[in-house]
Coordinates of C-alpha atoms in Angstrom, one line a residue:
M16 CA -0.3 0.2 0.2
K17 CA 2.7 2.4 0.6
S18 CA 4.3 2.0 -2.8
L19 CA 1.2 2.8 -4.2
V20 CA 0.5 6.2 -1.7
R21 CA 3.4 7.7 -1.8
P22 CA 3.8 8.1 -5.7
H23 CA 0.4 9.7 -5.4
A24 CA 1.8 12.0 -2.7
V25 CA 4.0 13.2 -5.1
F26 CA 1.4 14.0 -8.1
F27 CA -1.2 15.5 -5.4
L28 CA 1.7 17.8 -3.7
H29 CA 2.6 19.5 -7.3
G30 CA -1.1 20.1 -7.4
L31 CA -0.8 22.1 -4.1
L32 CA 2.5 23.4 -5.8
W33 CA 0.7 24.5 -9.2
T34 CA -2.1 25.9 -7.1
A35 CA 0.8 27.8 -5.0
T36 CA 2.5 29.0 -8.1
L37 CA -1.3 30.3 -9.6
T38 CA -1.3 32.6 -6.2
V39 CA 2.2 33.7 -6.3
H40 CA 1.9 35.5 -9.8
R41 CA -2.1 37.1 -8.7
V42 CA 0.3 39.2 -6.4
L43 CA 2.4 40.4 -8.9
F44 CA 0.0 40.9 -11.1
I45 CA -1.9 42.7 -8.2
A46 CA 2.0 44.6 -7.7
F47 CA 2.2 45.5 -10.9
N48 CA -1.4 46.1 -12.5
H49 CA -2.9 47.9 -9.2
A50 CA -4.0 51.3 -10.7
Y51 CA -6.8 48.9 -12.6
L52 CA -7.8 46.9 -10.0
D53 CA -9.6 47.2 -6.4
P54 CA -8.4 43.8 -4.9
S55 CA -10.4 42.5 -2.0
T56 CA -10.2 39.5 0.3
V57 CA -13.5 37.8 -1.6
D58 CA -11.6 38.3 -4.5
F59 CA -8.7 36.1 -3.7
I60 CA -11.0 33.1 -2.3
Q61 CA -12.9 33.6 -5.6
A62 CA -10.5 33.5 -7.8
F63 CA -9.4 29.9 -5.9
R64 CA -12.1 28.3 -7.7
F65 CA -10.2 29.7 -11.0
D66 CA -6.9 28.2 -10.0
V67 CA -8.1 25.1 -8.8
S68 CA -10.1 24.7 -12.0
W69 CA -7.1 24.7 -14.1
V70 CA -5.0 22.5 -11.4
G71 CA -7.6 19.8 -11.8
Y72 CA -7.6 20.4 -15.9
V73 CA -3.5 19.6 -15.4
C74 CA -4.0 16.4 -13.2
F75 CA -7.0 15.1 -15.3
G76 CA -4.5 15.6 -18.4
L77 CA -1.2 14.2 -16.6
Y78 CA -2.5 11.5 -14.3
L79 CA -1.9 8.3 -16.8
P80 CA 1.4 10.0 -17.8
F81 CA 2.4 9.8 -14.6
L82 CA 1.7 6.4 -13.9
G83 CA 3.0 5.1 -16.3
L84 CA 6.7 7.0 -15.7
T85 CA 6.2 6.0 -11.7
T86 CA 6.7 2.0 -13.2
I87 CA 10.5 3.1 -14.0
G88 CA 12.7 1.1 -11.7
S89 CA 15.9 3.5 -12.3
N90 CA 15.0 6.6 -9.6
S91 CA 17.3 9.2 -11.4
K92 CA 15.8 8.9 -14.5
K93 CA 12.1 8.2 -13.7
N94 CA 12.8 11.8 -11.4
V95 CA 13.9 13.3 -14.3
L96 CA 11.4 12.3 -16.5
L97 CA 8.6 13.2 -13.8
F98 CA 10.5 16.6 -13.1
G99 CA 9.6 17.1 -16.7
L100 CA 6.5 16.4 -17.0
F101 CA 5.9 18.0 -13.5
L102 CA 7.8 21.4 -15.2
L103 CA 5.7 21.7 -18.2
P104 CA 2.2 23.4 -16.3
C105 CA 4.2 25.5 -14.5
L106 CA 6.1 26.8 -17.4
V107 CA 3.2 27.6 -19.2
Q108 CA 1.5 29.4 -15.7
T109 CA 4.3 31.5 -15.8
L110 CA 4.9 32.4 -19.6
T111 CA 1.6 33.3 -19.8
E112 CA 0.9 35.3 -16.5
C113 CA 4.5 37.1 -17.0
W114 CA 3.1 38.1 -20.3
D115 CA -0.1 39.6 -19.0
L116 CA 1.9 41.1 -16.3
V117 CA 2.8 43.4 -19.2
Y118 CA 0.2 43.4 -21.6
F119 CA -2.9 43.6 -19.5
R120 CA -2.1 47.3 -19.1
Y121 CA -2.7 47.7 -23.1
T122 CA -6.0 45.6 -23.3
L123 CA -7.3 45.3 -19.8
K124 CA -8.0 41.7 -20.0
R125 CA -5.9 38.5 -19.8
S126 CA -4.6 37.0 -23.2
S127 CA -6.5 34.3 -25.1
F128 CA -5.0 31.5 -26.9
D129 CA -6.4 33.9 -29.9
L130 CA -4.0 36.7 -29.5
Y131 CA -1.3 33.8 -28.6
S132 CA -1.7 32.6 -32.6
F133 CA -2.4 35.4 -34.4
F134 CA 1.0 37.1 -32.1
L135 CA 3.0 34.1 -33.2
S136 CA 1.8 33.0 -36.6
G137 CA 1.8 36.9 -38.2
P138 CA 4.5 39.5 -38.3
E139 CA 3.0 40.7 -34.6
Q140 CA 5.8 38.4 -33.9
F141 CA 8.5 41.1 -33.1
Q142 CA 6.2 42.7 -30.4
F143 CA 7.6 39.9 -28.1
S144 CA 11.7 40.9 -28.0
N145 CA 10.4 44.3 -28.2
L146 CA 8.3 44.1 -25.0
L147 CA 11.0 41.9 -23.7
S148 CA 13.8 44.7 -24.2
K149 CA 11.9 46.8 -22.3
F150 CA 10.5 44.8 -19.5
W151 CA 13.4 42.6 -19.5
W152 CA 13.1 42.2 -15.5
V153 CA 9.9 40.2 -16.2
A154 CA 11.9 37.6 -17.0
L155 CA 13.9 37.7 -14.0
L156 CA 10.7 37.2 -12.7
A157 CA 9.9 34.8 -14.8
L158 CA 13.1 32.7 -14.0
S159 CA 13.1 33.3 -10.3
V160 CA 9.8 31.6 -10.1
L161 CA 10.3 28.6 -11.9
S162 CA 13.7 28.4 -10.3
G163 CA 11.9 28.3 -6.4
Y164 CA 9.1 26.0 -7.9
A165 CA 12.3 23.5 -9.5
I166 CA 13.7 23.0 -6.3
L167 CA 10.8 22.5 -4.3
S168 CA 9.8 20.0 -7.0
F169 CA 13.0 18.4 -6.6
K170 CA 13.2 17.9 -3.2
I171 CA 9.2 16.3 -3.3
L172 CA 10.5 13.8 -6.0
Q173 CA 13.7 13.1 -3.2
R174 CA 11.9 12.3 -0.6
K175 CA 8.4 11.1 -1.9
S176 CA 9.4 9.6 -5.3
Q177 CA 9.0 5.3 -5.3
K178 CA 8.4 2.8 -7.7
Q179 CA 4.8 1.3 -8.0
T180 CA 3.6 -1.8 -9.9
L181 CA 0.1 -1.1 -11.7
Q182 CA -2.3 -3.9 -10.9
G183 CA -5.7 -4.8 -11.6
K184 CA -6.7 -4.2 -8.1
H185 CA -6.0 -0.2 -8.5
I186 CA -8.0 0.2 -11.1
P187 CA -10.7 1.4 -9.3
M188 CA -8.9 3.7 -7.4
Y189 CA -7.1 4.7 -10.4
L190 CA -10.4 5.5 -12.0
T191 CA -11.6 7.4 -8.9
C192 CA -8.7 9.8 -8.8
L193 CA -9.3 10.6 -12.9
F194 CA -13.0 11.3 -11.6
L195 CA -12.3 13.5 -9.1
F196 CA -10.0 15.4 -11.2
F197 CA -12.7 16.0 -13.7
L198 CA -15.1 17.7 -11.2
I199 CA -12.5 19.6 -9.8
A200 CA -11.7 21.0 -13.6
R201 CA -15.8 21.2 -14.1
S202 CA -15.6 23.2 -10.9
S203 CA -19.7 23.4 -11.6
L204 CA -22.5 21.0 -11.1
G205 CA -24.6 21.9 -13.3
P206 CA -25.0 21.5 -17.6
K207 CA -21.6 23.5 -18.1
P208 CA -18.2 24.1 -16.5
L209 CA -16.8 26.8 -15.1
G210 CA -16.2 29.4 -17.7
I211 CA -14.5 33.0 -18.2
L212 CA -17.7 34.4 -18.7
D213 CA -18.4 33.2 -14.6
A214 CA -15.9 35.4 -13.2
S215 CA -18.2 38.1 -13.9
K216 CA -20.4 37.0 -11.5
F217 CA -18.3 36.6 -8.3
S218 CA -16.4 39.9 -9.3
S219 CA -17.1 44.1 -10.0
T220 CA -15.6 45.0 -14.0
E221 CA -12.6 46.1 -12.8
N222 CA -11.5 43.0 -11.3
V223 CA -12.7 40.2 -13.2
Q224 CA -9.3 39.8 -14.7
L225 CA -7.8 39.5 -11.3
V226 CA -10.4 36.8 -10.5
L227 CA -9.2 34.8 -13.7
N228 CA -5.9 33.4 -14.1
S229 CA -4.0 33.3 -17.4
P230 CA -3.2 29.6 -18.4
F231 CA -7.3 29.0 -17.6
V232 CA -7.7 31.9 -20.6
V233 CA -5.9 30.5 -22.5
L234 CA -7.5 27.1 -22.1
K235 CA -10.5 28.1 -22.4
T236 CA -10.5 29.9 -25.4
I237 CA -8.4 27.4 -27.3
Q238 CA -12.1 26.6 -28.9
N239 CA -14.0 29.9 -28.3
E240 CA -16.7 29.8 -26.2
A241 CA -19.9 30.1 -28.1
I242 CA -22.1 33.3 -27.6
P243 CA -25.0 33.5 -24.8
D244 CA -28.2 32.6 -26.2
H245 CA -30.6 35.1 -23.9
E246 CA -33.8 35.8 -25.5
Y247 CA -34.6 39.2 -24.2
M248 CA -37.2 39.7 -26.1
S249 CA -39.7 38.3 -29.5
V250 CA -38.1 39.1 -32.8
E251 CA -41.1 41.4 -34.1
N252 CA -40.4 43.8 -31.0
E253 CA -36.7 43.2 -31.4
K254 CA -36.8 44.9 -34.7
E255 CA -39.5 47.7 -33.4
T256 CA -36.5 48.8 -30.7
F257 CA -33.9 48.7 -32.5
N258 CA -33.0 47.6 -36.7
P259 CA -29.6 48.5 -38.1
I260 CA -30.9 48.8 -41.5
L261 CA -30.5 52.3 -42.1
T262 CA -32.2 54.0 -45.2
A263 CA -31.6 57.5 -45.8
N264 CA -33.9 59.9 -47.0
A265 CA -31.9 62.3 -48.7
K266 CA -33.5 65.4 -50.1
G267 CA -30.6 67.3 -51.2
E268 CA -28.5 66.3 -54.6
E269 CA -25.7 63.6 -54.2
W270 CA -22.1 64.9 -53.9
K271 CA -19.4 62.6 -54.4
P272 CA -16.1 63.8 -52.8
N273 CA -12.9 62.4 -52.1
L274 CA -12.6 61.0 -48.9
V275 CA -9.6 60.3 -46.2
F276 CA -9.7 58.8 -43.4
I277 CA -6.9 59.4 -40.8
I278 CA -6.8 56.7 -38.0
L279 CA -4.2 58.1 -35.0
E280 CA -3.2 55.3 -32.9
S281 CA -3.5 55.6 -29.2
F282 CA -4.9 59.0 -29.5
G283 CA -7.6 59.7 -27.0
H284 CA -9.2 63.1 -26.1
T285 CA -6.9 63.3 -23.1
Q286 CA -3.7 64.0 -25.1
I287 CA -5.3 67.0 -27.3
H288 CA -5.0 70.4 -26.1
Q289 CA -2.6 69.6 -23.5
K290 CA 1.5 70.7 -22.9
T291 CA 4.2 69.7 -21.2
K292 CA 6.6 72.3 -20.0
G293 CA 5.2 74.8 -21.9
K294 CA 5.0 73.5 -25.2
S295 CA 2.0 72.4 -26.9
I296 CA 2.3 68.5 -27.6
T297 CA 0.0 68.7 -30.3
P298 CA -0.2 72.0 -31.4
F299 CA -1.4 71.3 -35.4
T300 CA -3.9 68.8 -34.8
D301 CA -5.5 71.3 -32.3
S302 CA -5.2 73.9 -34.8
I303 CA -7.4 71.3 -37.4
L304 CA -9.9 70.6 -35.0
E305 CA -10.9 74.0 -34.2
Q306 CA -11.1 74.6 -38.2
S307 CA -13.2 71.4 -38.0
L308 CA -17.2 69.7 -38.2
Y309 CA -15.5 69.1 -34.4
F310 CA -17.5 66.4 -31.9
T311 CA -16.0 67.4 -28.6
H312 CA -18.1 63.9 -27.2
A313 CA -16.8 61.0 -29.4
Y314 CA -16.0 57.7 -28.4
A315 CA -14.0 54.8 -30.0
E316 CA -15.8 51.5 -30.1
G317 CA -13.3 49.3 -28.2
K318 CA -9.8 49.0 -26.5
T319 CA -7.9 47.8 -29.2
S320 CA -6.6 48.8 -32.9
V321 CA -8.4 45.9 -34.6
E322 CA -11.8 46.6 -33.0
A323 CA -12.1 50.3 -34.9
L324 CA -12.4 49.0 -38.4
P325 CA -15.2 46.8 -38.0
A326 CA -16.6 49.9 -36.4
L327 CA -15.7 52.2 -39.0
F328 CA -16.2 50.8 -42.3
A329 CA -19.2 48.2 -41.1
G330 CA -21.0 49.4 -38.6
I331 CA -20.2 46.6 -35.8
P332 CA -19.9 47.1 -32.4
S333 CA -17.5 45.6 -30.0
Y334 CA -20.0 43.3 -28.2
L335 CA -17.5 40.0 -27.5
D336 CA -15.0 38.9 -25.8
L337 CA -13.0 38.9 -28.8
P338 CA -12.3 41.5 -31.6
F339 CA -14.8 40.5 -34.6
V340 CA -11.4 40.6 -36.8
I341 CA -9.6 37.3 -34.9
S342 CA -13.4 35.8 -34.0
N343 CA -14.9 33.0 -35.4
Y344 CA -17.1 35.4 -37.1
S345 CA -14.6 37.6 -38.7
T346 CA -15.6 35.1 -42.2
N347 CA -18.9 36.4 -42.1
K348 CA -20.5 38.5 -45.3
I349 CA -20.4 41.8 -44.8
D350 CA -21.7 45.5 -46.9
G351 CA -18.6 48.1 -46.0
F352 CA -18.6 51.5 -47.0
P353 CA -15.3 51.1 -49.0
T354 CA -17.6 48.4 -51.5
L355 CA -20.2 51.1 -51.3
C356 CA -17.7 53.5 -52.6
K357 CA -16.5 51.3 -55.1
N358 CA -20.0 51.1 -56.3
K359 CA -20.1 54.2 -56.6
G360 CA -16.8 54.7 -58.7
Y361 CA -14.6 55.5 -55.9
Q362 CA -11.5 54.2 -55.9
T363 CA -10.6 52.6 -52.7
S364 CA -7.2 52.4 -50.7
F365 CA -5.7 51.7 -47.2
F366 CA -2.5 52.5 -46.1
H367 CA -0.9 51.1 -42.6
G368 CA 2.9 51.2 -42.3
A369 CA 3.2 48.0 -40.6
R370 CA 4.3 44.6 -41.6
K371 CA 2.0 43.0 -44.1
G372 CA -1.0 41.1 -42.4
S373 CA -0.4 42.7 -39.0
M374 CA -3.2 42.5 -37.1
R375 CA -4.7 40.7 -40.2
F376 CA -5.8 44.3 -41.3
D377 CA -4.9 43.6 -45.2
S378 CA -7.4 40.3 -45.1
F379 CA -10.4 42.6 -43.4
T380 CA -9.5 45.5 -45.7
K381 CA -10.0 43.4 -48.6
S382 CA -13.4 42.0 -47.1
L383 CA -14.3 45.6 -46.2
G384 CA -13.9 46.6 -50.1
F385 CA -10.6 48.0 -50.2
E386 CA -8.9 47.9 -53.4
Q387 CA -5.4 48.5 -52.9
F388 CA -3.3 47.8 -49.4
Y389 CA -0.1 49.5 -48.8
S390 CA 2.0 48.0 -46.2
M391 CA 5.8 48.1 -45.3
E392 CA 6.4 46.0 -48.1
D393 CA 5.5 49.3 -50.2
D394 CA 8.1 51.2 -48.6
P395 CA 12.1 49.2 -48.7
T396 CA 13.6 52.2 -48.0
P397 CA 16.0 50.3 -44.4
E398 CA 15.9 54.2 -43.0
H399 CA 12.4 54.4 -42.8
F400 CA 11.5 51.4 -40.9
D401 CA 11.6 52.3 -37.3
G402 CA 13.1 49.3 -36.0
A403 CA 10.5 47.4 -34.6
W404 CA 7.2 48.2 -35.2
G405 CA 7.0 49.7 -39.5
I406 CA 7.5 52.6 -41.1
Y407 CA 7.6 56.2 -39.4
D408 CA 4.5 57.9 -39.2
H409 CA 5.6 60.8 -41.7
H410 CA 7.8 58.5 -44.8
F411 CA 4.1 56.4 -45.1
L412 CA 2.1 59.8 -45.4
N413 CA 4.3 61.0 -47.8
L414 CA 4.1 57.5 -49.7
M415 CA 0.2 58.1 -49.6
K416 CA 0.4 61.7 -50.5
T417 CA 2.4 60.1 -53.8
E418 CA -0.6 57.3 -54.6
L419 CA -3.1 59.9 -54.2
N420 CA -1.7 62.5 -56.4
H421 CA -1.7 59.2 -59.1
M422 CA -5.6 58.7 -58.4
K423 CA -8.7 60.0 -60.2
S424 CA -11.3 61.6 -58.0
P425 CA -13.2 60.5 -56.1
F426 CA -11.7 58.3 -54.1
L427 CA -11.6 57.1 -50.4
A428 CA -8.2 56.5 -48.7
T429 CA -7.4 55.5 -44.9
F430 CA -4.3 55.8 -43.4
F431 CA -3.4 54.2 -40.1
S432 CA -0.5 55.4 -38.2
L433 CA 1.8 53.4 -36.0
S434 CA 4.4 55.7 -34.9
S435 CA 2.5 56.8 -30.9
H436 CA 2.1 52.8 -30.4
E437 CA 4.7 50.4 -28.1
P438 CA 7.7 51.0 -28.5
Y439 CA 7.0 54.8 -29.2
R440 CA 10.1 55.1 -31.6
V441 CA 10.7 58.5 -33.3
P442 CA 13.3 59.7 -35.9
K443 CA 16.3 60.8 -34.1
N444 CA 16.1 64.1 -35.6
H445 CA 12.3 64.4 -34.6
N446 CA 12.9 65.8 -30.8
F447 CA 9.9 68.7 -30.6
L448 CA 9.5 68.3 -27.0
P449 CA 11.8 69.8 -24.5
K450 CA 14.0 67.0 -22.8
G451 CA 12.2 65.5 -19.8
S452 CA 9.4 64.7 -21.5
T453 CA 8.3 61.1 -21.8
E454 CA 8.7 58.9 -24.6
I455 CA 5.3 59.1 -25.5
Q456 CA 4.5 62.2 -25.1
Q457 CA 7.5 62.3 -27.9
S458 CA 5.7 60.1 -29.6
Y459 CA 2.6 62.1 -30.2
R460 CA 4.0 65.4 -30.8
Y461 CA 5.9 63.5 -33.7
T462 CA 2.6 62.1 -34.8
D463 CA 1.3 65.5 -34.7
E464 CA 4.4 67.0 -37.1
S465 CA 4.2 64.3 -39.3
L466 CA 0.3 65.4 -39.7
K467 CA 1.6 69.0 -40.2
R468 CA 4.1 67.9 -42.9
F469 CA 1.3 65.8 -44.6
F470 CA -1.1 68.8 -45.1
K471 CA 1.3 71.1 -46.3
S472 CA 2.3 68.8 -48.6
I473 CA -1.1 68.6 -50.4
A474 CA -2.6 71.8 -50.0
H475 CA -2.3 72.7 -53.3
S476 CA -2.9 69.4 -54.9
P477 CA -5.9 69.4 -57.4
W478 CA -7.5 67.0 -55.2
F479 CA -7.5 68.9 -52.0
K480 CA -10.8 71.2 -52.4
N481 CA -12.9 68.7 -52.7
T482 CA -11.7 66.3 -50.0
L483 CA -13.2 65.3 -46.7
F484 CA -10.5 64.5 -44.3
I485 CA -12.4 62.5 -41.5
L486 CA -9.7 62.5 -38.7
T487 CA -10.4 59.8 -35.5
A488 CA -8.4 57.6 -33.4
D489 CA -8.3 53.8 -33.1
H490 CA -8.8 54.0 -29.0
T491 CA -7.4 55.7 -26.5
P492 CA -3.8 55.2 -24.8
V493 CA -5.3 52.2 -22.4
Q494 CA -2.3 52.6 -20.2
L495 CA -3.9 55.6 -19.4
D496 CA -7.2 54.3 -17.9
S497 CA -6.4 54.4 -14.8
E498 CA -6.8 58.2 -14.5
A499 CA -10.3 57.8 -16.3
K500 CA -12.9 59.4 -13.6
N501 CA -15.9 57.1 -15.2
I502 CA -16.5 55.2 -17.8
Q503 CA -16.8 57.6 -20.6
E504 CA -13.1 58.3 -20.6
K505 CA -12.1 55.2 -20.9
Y506 CA -13.5 55.7 -25.0
H507 CA -13.1 59.5 -25.5
I508 CA -11.0 60.4 -28.4
P509 CA -11.0 62.9 -30.9
I510 CA -13.4 62.6 -34.3
A511 CA -13.3 65.3 -36.7
I512 CA -14.5 66.3 -40.6
Y513 CA -12.3 68.4 -42.1
A514 CA -13.0 70.2 -45.3
P515 CA -11.9 73.8 -45.4
Y516 CA -13.7 74.5 -48.9
L517 CA -16.7 72.4 -48.3
I518 CA -17.6 72.4 -44.4
K519 CA -17.6 75.3 -41.9
P520 CA -16.2 75.0 -38.3
K521 CA -18.5 74.2 -35.8
K522 CA -18.2 72.2 -32.6
S523 CA -20.4 69.6 -32.2
H524 CA -21.4 68.5 -28.3
T525 CA -24.3 65.6 -29.7
P526 CA -22.7 61.9 -29.0
L527 CA -21.0 59.9 -32.0
S528 CA -18.8 57.0 -32.2
H529 CA -16.9 55.0 -34.8
V530 CA -20.3 53.3 -35.9
D531 CA -21.9 55.9 -35.9
L532 CA -19.6 57.9 -38.7
V533 CA -19.8 56.7 -41.9
P534 CA -23.9 57.0 -41.2
T535 CA -23.2 60.2 -40.6
L536 CA -20.9 61.0 -43.8
C537 CA -23.0 59.7 -45.9
E538 CA -26.3 62.3 -44.7
I539 CA -23.5 64.7 -45.0
M540 CA -23.2 63.7 -48.3
Q541 CA -27.1 63.3 -49.1
W542 CA -27.0 59.7 -50.6
N543 CA -29.8 57.7 -50.2
Q544 CA -28.3 54.8 -49.2
R545 CA -29.2 51.6 -47.4
L546 CA -26.5 50.7 -44.9
Y547 CA -26.1 48.2 -42.4
S548 CA -24.7 49.6 -39.2
F549 CA -25.5 49.9 -35.2
G550 CA -25.2 53.4 -35.3
L551 CA -27.5 56.2 -36.5
P552 CA -26.6 59.5 -38.8
V553 CA -25.9 62.3 -36.5
S554 CA -29.1 64.0 -36.8
K555 CA -31.0 61.1 -34.7
K556 CA -28.2 61.0 -32.4
E557 CA -29.3 63.9 -30.6
V558 CA -32.8 61.9 -30.1
Q559 CA -31.0 58.8 -29.0
P560 CA -27.5 59.3 -27.5
D561 CA -26.9 56.5 -25.7
E562 CA -23.4 54.8 -26.0
I563 CA -23.1 51.3 -25.2
R564 CA -19.7 49.5 -24.5
Y565 CA -18.9 45.7 -23.7
L566 CA -15.9 45.3 -21.4
N567 CA -14.6 41.9 -19.1
G568 CA -18.6 40.7 -19.3
H569 CA -20.1 43.8 -18.0
Y570 CA -22.0 46.2 -20.7
S571 CA -22.0 50.0 -19.9
L572 CA -24.5 52.6 -21.1
W573 CA -24.2 56.4 -20.7
N574 CA -25.6 59.2 -21.5
A575 CA -26.1 62.6 -20.4
K576 CA -28.8 61.5 -17.5
Y577 CA -27.2 58.1 -16.5
E578 CA -25.3 56.1 -16.9
I579 CA -25.9 52.0 -16.5
Q580 CA -23.6 48.8 -15.8
F581 CA -25.3 45.5 -16.8
N582 CA -23.4 42.2 -15.7
E583 CA -25.2 39.8 -18.2
P584 CA -24.5 36.5 -16.3
N585 CA -25.9 37.3 -13.3
Q586 CA -28.7 39.2 -14.6
K587 CA -27.8 42.2 -12.5
W588 CA -28.3 45.9 -13.6
E589 CA -26.7 49.1 -11.7
V590 CA -27.9 52.9 -12.3
K591 CA -26.1 55.7 -11.5
F592 CA -27.5 59.0 -12.1
N593 CA -26.1 62.3 -13.5
E594 CA -26.4 64.4 -10.0
S595 CA -26.5 67.9 -12.2
Y596 CA -29.1 66.6 -14.6
L597 CA -31.2 65.5 -11.5
T598 CA -31.4 69.1 -10.0
K599 CA -32.2 70.6 -13.3
H600 CA -34.7 67.9 -14.3
P601 CA -36.8 66.9 -10.9
N602 CA -39.5 64.5 -13.7
K603 CA -38.5 61.1 -11.7
S604 CA -41.5 59.5 -14.0
A605 CA -40.3 61.0 -17.4
L606 CA -36.5 59.5 -16.0
A607 CA -37.6 55.9 -15.2
N608 CA -39.4 55.8 -19.0
A609 CA -36.2 57.0 -20.2
L610 CA -34.4 54.2 -17.9
A611 CA -36.4 51.7 -19.2
Q612 CA -36.2 52.3 -23.0
S613 CA -32.4 52.7 -22.9
K614 CA -32.2 49.5 -20.8
K615 CA -34.8 48.2 -23.6
R616 CA -32.3 49.4 -26.3
M617 CA -29.7 48.0 -25.4
L618 CA -30.8 44.3 -24.7
A619 CA -32.3 44.4 -28.8
R620 CA -28.9 46.1 -29.7
I621 CA -26.9 42.6 -28.1
Q622 CA -30.0 40.5 -29.1
R623 CA -29.7 41.7 -33.0
L624 CA -26.1 41.2 -33.2
R625 CA -25.7 37.9 -31.6
R626 CA -28.1 37.0 -33.9
D627 CA -26.8 38.3 -37.1
L628 CA -23.1 36.6 -36.0
R629 CA -24.8 32.9 -36.2
W630 CA -26.7 33.4 -39.0
N631 CA -24.1 35.4 -41.1
T632 CA -26.6 38.1 -41.5
L633 CA -24.7 41.4 -40.6
H634 CA -25.6 42.4 -44.9
K635 CA -29.2 42.4 -44.1

């Protein structure tokens, strides 16, 4: 009996060791990301359930190989093989947890399997080395954790390891152990095992990612979980409440100006109109906004770059745990705005100075309808490469200018900047800000100067006077989210339409988001066009100003009257009223009715998007 118990003691002690290692990683996660979290003892208790679930999966998977190795007679050979077997889970835990120590501040989410496969199989592989060179201390942390684990593991093997003989009479016990591991892995007596979204049931929005652990998230996203199948209302009621099919009723004459979208990487509202050491960070951008139809309350659709394009050009909101571009639904048929423009005689092109394939922009822009895609490979000059991400902004803007000068009007072109992205590299001769400014501030100033040079160089081009320049950002700088006072500030970006010969400067305080931009443009250009979009033209946004976002299992809705949080797994609502609005509008009955309508619109939008994703009807 002793020969049976001691080897199993080795296995169970390693299970405890894996669990303890996850606790160490969670403490490190809090230490390095405390600005984004509000941890409590309850969160740690709930987190233990997810840690144990992961360990249950590991035990279930390694138990039979473990039994096989314990039959080896030579202790030294057996211990080496067992050590390697037991090291594997710790290696997975340490690598994924240490990656999220750093990458969490850019996405506010634990990294999924899709993200790793996305980076490792595409041109983004270099980001691993870039982040490692900047956050080299994370590698030291990882080595320290692995070394500590290795020492303890080896001691357990030396003291407890013993040869056992597999006998038929022990099969019931082996099966019992496997069944026990299966139950621990499921961590649920219901029809479904513990999942990522379950973390939303046990914690606040801020701490969902604290409750989870990185290897659990990777494991659960190897095969993506199906989107929830809640039926909040009948299809008829849903269509009456919300319909993404927009039909314009233009009364004027249709016109076809050139359209140039400029999407600035990580430019939040708080980055404009700012100074450092007495010098403006974005002087040119500030001046352009003052000369534009400038939407002061504009919002990004998501927190990552890949969420911007589906929202801007296909009207698809970011209500999934995974961005649409890298989800199972990315091959669904969509009616992109570039396709619409192409059908109206436009030439369409997209410019992004990163490697071809970066963030899957090349394939997704093609599905949107962009005919030409320009990437780093189209500017082979070595001096133009920033050494990490791609071509410096001012060089790639110059390439776009050259291409636009050879295009026939009308055309649709999009430039997606990259220099204000990690690692924030700027050319050596472009340090415009005083010494002491941060590298991030320098990168914003450089991108701003690049825009200035671009607009100066095209001011006398024959197509300039008949062009609408749409200036926006993909998302706010996520690393500054800890300074946000409310949910709105986490998405607040600039959106402006600059056309000095076509549109008068004006500040609009009507809320506008990425999905609203194309409907608004169609309204401005008097296009009687059927659109599929979860957005609205600005004229209708004045009547329905609700903004809805999804992050970490929670939906948020806000407007001038109130802010709503919807925890879908728990079906729990939280409402925070705007005190200044209540003071001016004390009619509680009207406010309650507006609140009920906002909730209904939110649920209708969620239900419609899920149905369209399932049935591939994002275009109908």
